[in-house]
Amino acid sequence: MPAQNNRLILLYGSQTGQAKAIAEEIHDNAEKHGLRTDLFGLELTEKKFDVTKESCVLFVCSTTGDGDPPDNASKFFRRLKKKTLPSDHLAHLNYAVLGLGDSNYTNFCNCPKTLDKRLQELGAKPFYPTGYADDAVGLEIVVDPWIEGLWTAVRKQLGLPPESCAVARETVSMETANNKQTPGGVTNSADPDSSGETEGKIDLKDERTNQHNGNPESDKVRESHSDLEDKEIVAVTSSEDSTSDRASMADIDATDVVEKDAQILPPENQGGVSTTKQSAAGPNIASDSCADATDSKITDKSENKTAEDTSPEKLEGDTSDSKNRDGPIVETGPSLRVSVPPLCDSGLTLPAKPAPYLEVVFHPEESLCVEELPLQGGCPFPSAATDVVMATVTTATRLTRHDAVKTALDIGLDVSDTCLKYEPGDSFGVVCPNDETEVQDLIDRLGLTDHADVTFSVKVIEGTKKRAAAVPAHLPARCTIRHALLTCMEIRAVPKKAFLRMLVEHTSDAVQKRRLQELCSKQGTADYASFIREPNLRLLDVLTAFPSCCPPFEQLLEMLPRLQPRPYSVSSSPLVSPDRLHFVFNILDIPSGSGRAAACTGVCTGWLDRLTRHRQTGVYGDLAEEDRVAEKMDQMSLNDPLKIPIYLRTNTHFRLPSDLSVPLIMVGPGTGVAPFVGFLQHREKQRELSHNAVCGPTWLFYGCRHRDRDYLYREELQRLAAAGVLDHLVVCFSRDEPVAMETDGAPPARYVQDNLRRHGDDVGRMLLDEGAVLFVCGDAKNMAKDVNEVIIQIVQKYKDCTIQEARNTVFQLRQDKHYIEDIWT
């Protein structure tokens, strides 16, 4: 019997689901460590929990915006920050904090840091060191060991005895009940509690026979369980995460350990892949799923969600992609498919096998109009300040020449029939679908073609071991496989280790299975980073690399995160045109290679490009021939309204000062110039409406690659400068050959930070003496960091102070909202 003083409260603050998924993972595993946990979102403060009445609490919290708390944690933080609270308000509370952040942003983990500090100010005592996980390098690097050490710390805090070795380090041999080898050599990985056949259930099985080359290793006798027990095994449950959701980490039964020299016999056929149920009136649904690479055509597209500067050329050194997919794949070094010693010879500590918790029920007798379904089941979107509205596309203009490295597209929207009221500096979310061709490729690869448009519903498996199991809120009550993959699921999300662990259970080839085990293991962390996370592979890339892997659709619903809207900055002013809204973006081109099966475009940028292709015009008048053909072919549809779903995002910081006399310093290379075009257009109208107003000076630091190829909004910026609205337009071109040296003998500036440094005296005076506001918009990974360092150097020189004093001054500028960023990775 568990002790009565074993209660731990788990609270999460989560914007996109990552923190929630980590908290759910801890919640799922607590019972096997003798703990009783309750799990709540921070929005339920004083409804489901009250920290003033709790003694042991664990917080898992992310950061959003400019170091702000997640939406579901804002009320909790407001109450916690009340200045009237006494210093012993939480003296009874013992707590631990796991923070999630991204070091590409200046206010890394600001929200959990603020939480930690405030809790201690109110008398609470930490019982375990705070963890700060960095999404820039992989959350799992901190999250995994932090959770591993958590159990001992919690038990000690609660006065519970140490766990026995059997409890703390449960191991599973290769021949446990859930991973037995049948006489035919088939690895039976199904959980008898969740996937055994029952009345009314239909098995979607692969009826083919897998064909594998002979493997002499398969004749070896696998290591016995008694030998396994003599080894010292440290088991770690992985909690891998990334920039999107942690994707519903399913129930963890035990930590599987694959020991050195333990061989997995290659299966001769594949058993039950998926178990689903149909309604009583429905026909028997069967599927020939997961055809082998030798008898199925697989066409993949992939997306690399790295910064916009991804090179269009195929990455060098790629050994994981073969041009001749029909011939043998010869690989001499480690790659996505192949490992080398010592990893290929070592024992592996795997994440525990996720327990299925969702069941798909098909309703073939029901017809469904998916066009009438609410977007993502009507589930609220993150950071939404308004409801979703349909905006009409009025213009689509290419702002770059045909030979520019990137193609920038300005889109104009008519919002007159909506309730949207925006301000310059606002951003909005575009609710975009996945690529239809990519979705079809995934459907074909999973063997779901016959069921793709059949109506289904989802329910939680009765008796599932996953705690707090629930049907994802972003799935409509009635749906189809195609609609779910197209509009609800982030099919380009980088598979987490838990996802790969699930794929292991549905991979028939022994060699491929072993490699997937390595990639999700503790020992394979470096390979996972190199071949999965860093190249931003998606599910389809992994399935292409491991053709004998065929996961059931139900578990994709469990593992794939929600398809997130893509945010864009407004590049217009409502004073100029209250019913019109403009935004600009680079069409993201993602090359094949490094495990990516095929080249593709960004999810949203590619969709918007395809959607508006027949309406596009070019400021350089040099549209490619294929675009001219498309324009002529689609001329008949020009009068048809073209609408896209959008919503305004919350914005409390990136706004023009209400005082027109405040100086403005704007730094926005590339598409980062977008909000500043709106700022300047707005300021121009404000000057016209306020004849006697004194306006402060305005500086814009802009940069691009080539003056004559990708100088965005060139004519508009030059017009604003000529009109006196923009006092200083300071531009640089990083790829153009310099015409001449500067007058001071210095080389010409290539980047915006170079020009900031060159005008450091003016920038320092405006920031420190004249109360200017510095706005920075664009790339967080490089540009924003470089600008921050230059600003620190400018402050140090202007104040004649130490570097630390300069850093403190810049920090205070940020706190006072005189240094404001709108940046992205």
Tab-separated table of C-alpha atoms in Angstrom, residues 265-472:
chain	number	residue	atom	x	y	z
A	265	LEU	CA	15.314	-12.392	-35.021
A	266	PRO	CA	14.070	-11.044	-38.354
A	267	PRO	CA	10.327	-11.656	-38.637
A	268	GLU	CA	8.978	-13.653	-41.521
A	269	ASN	CA	5.639	-11.905	-41.586
A	270	GLN	CA	3.936	-9.000	-39.913
A	271	GLY	CA	1.057	-9.456	-37.497
A	272	GLY	CA	-1.738	-7.198	-36.355
A	273	VAL	CA	-0.743	-3.627	-36.969
A	274	SER	CA	-3.917	-1.865	-35.910
A	275	THR	CA	-7.169	-2.697	-34.248
A	276	THR	CA	-10.188	-0.529	-34.951
A	277	LYS	CA	-13.922	-0.779	-34.529
A	278	GLN	CA	-16.725	0.018	-36.941
A	279	SER	CA	-20.331	0.860	-36.269
A	280	ALA	CA	-22.782	-1.992	-36.357
A	281	ALA	CA	-24.222	-0.954	-39.684
A	282	GLY	CA	-20.886	-0.575	-41.345
A	283	PRO	CA	-19.255	-3.089	-43.675
A	284	ASN	CA	-16.150	-5.032	-42.830
A	285	ILE	CA	-13.180	-2.715	-43.508
A	286	ALA	CA	-9.844	-4.277	-44.322
A	287	SER	CA	-6.597	-2.860	-45.578
A	288	ASP	CA	-3.456	-4.048	-47.253
A	289	SER	CA	-1.298	-1.736	-45.206
A	290	CYS	CA	2.369	-0.975	-45.119
A	291	ALA	CA	3.636	-2.461	-48.330
A	292	ASP	CA	7.362	-3.085	-48.388
A	293	ALA	CA	9.635	-0.750	-50.290
A	294	THR	CA	9.884	-3.365	-53.021
A	295	ASP	CA	6.176	-3.343	-53.770
A	296	SER	CA	4.995	0.198	-53.028
A	297	LYS	CA	5.683	3.540	-54.595
A	298	ILE	CA	6.619	6.111	-51.959
A	299	THR	CA	6.810	9.771	-52.919
A	300	ASP	CA	7.825	12.026	-50.068
A	301	LYS	CA	8.081	15.704	-49.364
A	302	SER	CA	9.708	17.102	-46.259
A	303	GLU	CA	10.148	20.348	-44.410
A	304	ASN	CA	13.123	21.679	-42.526
A	305	LYS	CA	11.880	24.105	-39.897
A	306	THR	CA	15.193	25.799	-39.444
A	307	ALA	CA	15.844	29.495	-39.962
A	308	GLU	CA	14.926	31.025	-43.299
A	309	ASP	CA	18.546	31.020	-44.432
A	310	THR	CA	18.489	27.295	-45.259
A	311	SER	CA	20.640	26.806	-48.296
A	312	PRO	CA	18.776	25.758	-51.431
A	313	GLU	CA	21.564	23.445	-52.404
A	314	LYS	CA	21.653	19.827	-51.256
A	315	LEU	CA	23.613	19.602	-48.058
A	316	GLU	CA	27.067	18.136	-48.412
A	317	GLY	CA	28.136	14.942	-46.762
A	318	ASP	CA	24.727	13.314	-46.971
A	319	THR	CA	25.068	9.586	-46.779
A	320	SER	CA	21.524	8.886	-45.680
A	321	ASP	CA	19.843	9.469	-49.014
A	322	SER	CA	20.247	7.318	-52.059
A	323	LYS	CA	19.537	8.558	-55.554
A	324	ASN	CA	18.911	5.012	-56.719
A	325	ARG	CA	16.250	3.786	-54.323
A	326	ASP	CA	15.805	0.564	-56.243
A	327	GLY	CA	19.433	-0.478	-55.902
A	328	PRO	CA	21.426	-1.416	-52.825
A	329	ILE	CA	22.177	1.383	-50.366
A	330	VAL	CA	25.880	1.513	-49.659
A	331	GLU	CA	26.777	3.601	-46.626
A	332	THR	CA	30.241	3.811	-45.194
A	333	GLY	CA	29.630	5.968	-42.121
A	334	PRO	CA	26.919	6.623	-39.570
A	335	SER	CA	23.657	7.903	-41.022
A	336	LEU	CA	19.963	7.795	-40.412
A	337	ARG	CA	19.865	4.124	-41.410
A	338	VAL	CA	23.297	2.945	-40.310
A	339	SER	CA	25.211	3.065	-37.035
A	340	VAL	CA	28.854	2.346	-36.339
A	341	PRO	CA	30.754	1.142	-33.264
A	342	PRO	CA	30.525	1.612	-30.392
A	343	LEU	CA	26.765	2.288	-30.673
A	344	CYS	CA	25.997	-0.674	-32.919
A	345	ASP	CA	27.735	-3.001	-30.452
A	346	SER	CA	26.409	-1.569	-27.200
A	347	GLY	CA	23.514	-2.376	-24.945
A	348	LEU	CA	20.666	0.100	-25.163
A	349	THR	CA	18.474	1.791	-22.586
A	350	LEU	CA	15.181	2.563	-24.286
A	351	PRO	CA	12.278	4.779	-23.356
A	352	ALA	CA	9.450	2.698	-21.997
A	353	LYS	CA	6.899	1.502	-24.509
A	354	PRO	CA	3.941	3.893	-24.789
A	355	ALA	CA	0.599	2.274	-24.035
A	356	PRO	CA	-2.099	2.919	-26.662
A	357	TYR	CA	-5.047	4.914	-25.378
A	358	LEU	CA	-7.114	5.926	-28.411
A	359	GLU	CA	-9.458	3.792	-30.466
A	360	VAL	CA	-10.776	4.701	-33.911
A	361	VAL	CA	-14.374	3.747	-34.701
A	362	PHE	CA	-15.274	3.862	-38.388
A	363	HIS	CA	-18.778	4.829	-39.531
A	364	PRO	CA	-18.890	3.934	-43.236
A	365	GLU	CA	-22.654	4.415	-43.342
A	366	GLU	CA	-22.267	8.114	-42.493
A	367	SER	CA	-21.558	10.774	-45.074
A	368	LEU	CA	-19.512	13.726	-43.906
A	369	CYS	CA	-18.994	17.168	-45.458
A	370	VAL	CA	-15.554	18.039	-44.140
A	371	GLU	CA	-15.803	21.593	-45.536
A	372	GLU	CA	-18.477	22.302	-42.917
A	373	LEU	CA	-16.425	21.041	-39.968
A	374	PRO	CA	-15.153	23.684	-37.532
A	375	LEU	CA	-11.430	24.373	-37.866
A	376	GLN	CA	-9.587	21.831	-35.730
A	377	GLY	CA	-12.771	20.908	-33.925
A	378	GLY	CA	-13.339	24.469	-32.771
A	379	CYS	CA	-10.437	24.184	-30.328
A	380	PRO	CA	-9.070	27.649	-29.345
A	381	PHE	CA	-5.815	28.640	-31.005
A	382	PRO	CA	-2.783	29.711	-28.965
A	383	SER	CA	-2.217	33.465	-28.468
A	384	ALA	CA	-5.545	34.248	-30.143
A	385	ALA	CA	-6.950	37.704	-29.413
A	386	THR	CA	-9.936	37.248	-31.761
A	387	ASP	CA	-12.007	34.497	-33.302
A	388	VAL	CA	-10.933	33.031	-36.630
A	389	VAL	CA	-12.306	34.992	-39.582
A	390	MET	CA	-12.157	34.489	-43.326
A	391	ALA	CA	-10.157	37.254	-45.038
A	392	THR	CA	-10.313	37.775	-48.800
A	393	VAL	CA	-7.064	37.843	-50.761
A	394	THR	CA	-6.962	40.982	-52.899
A	395	THR	CA	-3.354	41.126	-54.119
A	396	ALA	CA	-0.269	38.920	-54.280
A	397	THR	CA	2.940	40.677	-55.274
A	398	ARG	CA	6.417	39.219	-55.616
A	399	LEU	CA	8.867	41.721	-54.171
A	400	THR	CA	12.023	39.947	-55.364
A	401	ARG	CA	13.601	39.387	-58.744
A	402	HIS	CA	13.503	35.925	-60.291
A	403	ASP	CA	17.205	35.329	-59.549
A	404	ALA	CA	17.022	36.268	-55.846
A	405	VAL	CA	18.059	33.571	-53.359
A	406	LYS	CA	14.609	33.712	-51.790
A	407	THR	CA	11.219	34.697	-53.159
A	408	ALA	CA	9.351	37.253	-51.049
A	409	LEU	CA	5.607	37.566	-51.474
A	410	ASP	CA	3.421	40.446	-50.254
A	411	ILE	CA	-0.222	39.513	-49.811
A	412	GLY	CA	-3.056	41.998	-49.350
A	413	LEU	CA	-6.207	41.003	-47.482
A	414	ASP	CA	-9.650	42.571	-47.365
A	415	VAL	CA	-10.956	42.394	-43.775
A	416	SER	CA	-13.930	44.718	-44.230
A	417	ASP	CA	-16.414	41.908	-43.663
A	418	THR	CA	-14.724	40.835	-40.415
A	419	CYS	CA	-14.451	42.133	-36.877
A	420	LEU	CA	-10.654	42.494	-37.064
A	421	LYS	CA	-9.297	45.817	-35.815
A	422	TYR	CA	-5.514	45.857	-35.965
A	423	GLU	CA	-2.698	48.260	-35.114
A	424	PRO	CA	0.769	48.565	-36.665
A	425	GLY	CA	3.065	46.028	-35.044
A	426	ASP	CA	0.334	43.440	-34.598
A	427	SER	CA	0.767	39.903	-35.814
A	428	PHE	CA	-1.852	37.405	-36.873
A	429	GLY	CA	-2.074	33.659	-37.291
A	430	VAL	CA	-2.832	31.958	-40.592
A	431	VAL	CA	-4.672	28.658	-40.108
A	432	CYS	CA	-3.102	26.688	-42.934
A	433	PRO	CA	-3.458	23.055	-44.052
A	434	ASN	CA	-0.716	20.583	-44.780
A	435	ASP	CA	0.278	19.929	-48.380
A	436	GLU	CA	-2.326	17.707	-50.082
A	437	THR	CA	0.257	15.728	-52.024
A	438	GLU	CA	2.285	15.098	-48.892
A	439	VAL	CA	-0.832	13.941	-47.050
A	440	GLN	CA	-1.657	11.549	-49.880
A	441	ASP	CA	1.899	10.200	-49.813
A	442	LEU	CA	1.546	9.509	-46.097
A	443	ILE	CA	-1.843	7.858	-46.563
A	444	ASP	CA	-0.423	5.615	-49.285
A	445	ARG	CA	2.658	4.775	-47.228
A	446	LEU	CA	0.515	3.778	-44.247
A	447	GLY	CA	-1.748	1.633	-46.407
A	448	LEU	CA	-4.815	3.697	-45.536
A	449	THR	CA	-5.951	4.607	-49.044
A	450	ASP	CA	-9.213	2.642	-48.846
A	451	HIS	CA	-10.148	4.259	-45.528
A	452	ALA	CA	-8.884	7.790	-46.153
A	453	ASP	CA	-12.340	9.313	-46.678
A	454	VAL	CA	-14.400	7.075	-44.401
A	455	THR	CA	-16.021	8.827	-41.446
A	456	PHE	CA	-14.618	7.902	-38.048
A	457	SER	CA	-14.833	8.924	-34.426
A	458	VAL	CA	-12.278	8.510	-31.664
A	459	LYS	CA	-12.696	7.345	-28.089
A	460	VAL	CA	-10.418	6.476	-25.196
A	461	ILE	CA	-9.665	2.775	-24.852
A	462	GLU	CA	-11.488	1.380	-21.865
A	463	GLY	CA	-9.050	0.396	-19.147
A	464	THR	CA	-6.058	2.173	-20.708
A	465	LYS	CA	-3.112	2.585	-18.397
A	466	LYS	CA	-2.499	6.158	-19.464
A	467	ARG	CA	-3.614	8.546	-16.771
A	468	ALA	CA	-5.732	11.530	-17.779
A	469	ALA	CA	-6.188	9.992	-21.225
A	470	ALA	CA	-8.403	12.092	-23.467
A	471	VAL	CA	-9.298	12.476	-27.122
A	472	PRO	CA	-7.306	15.432	-28.545
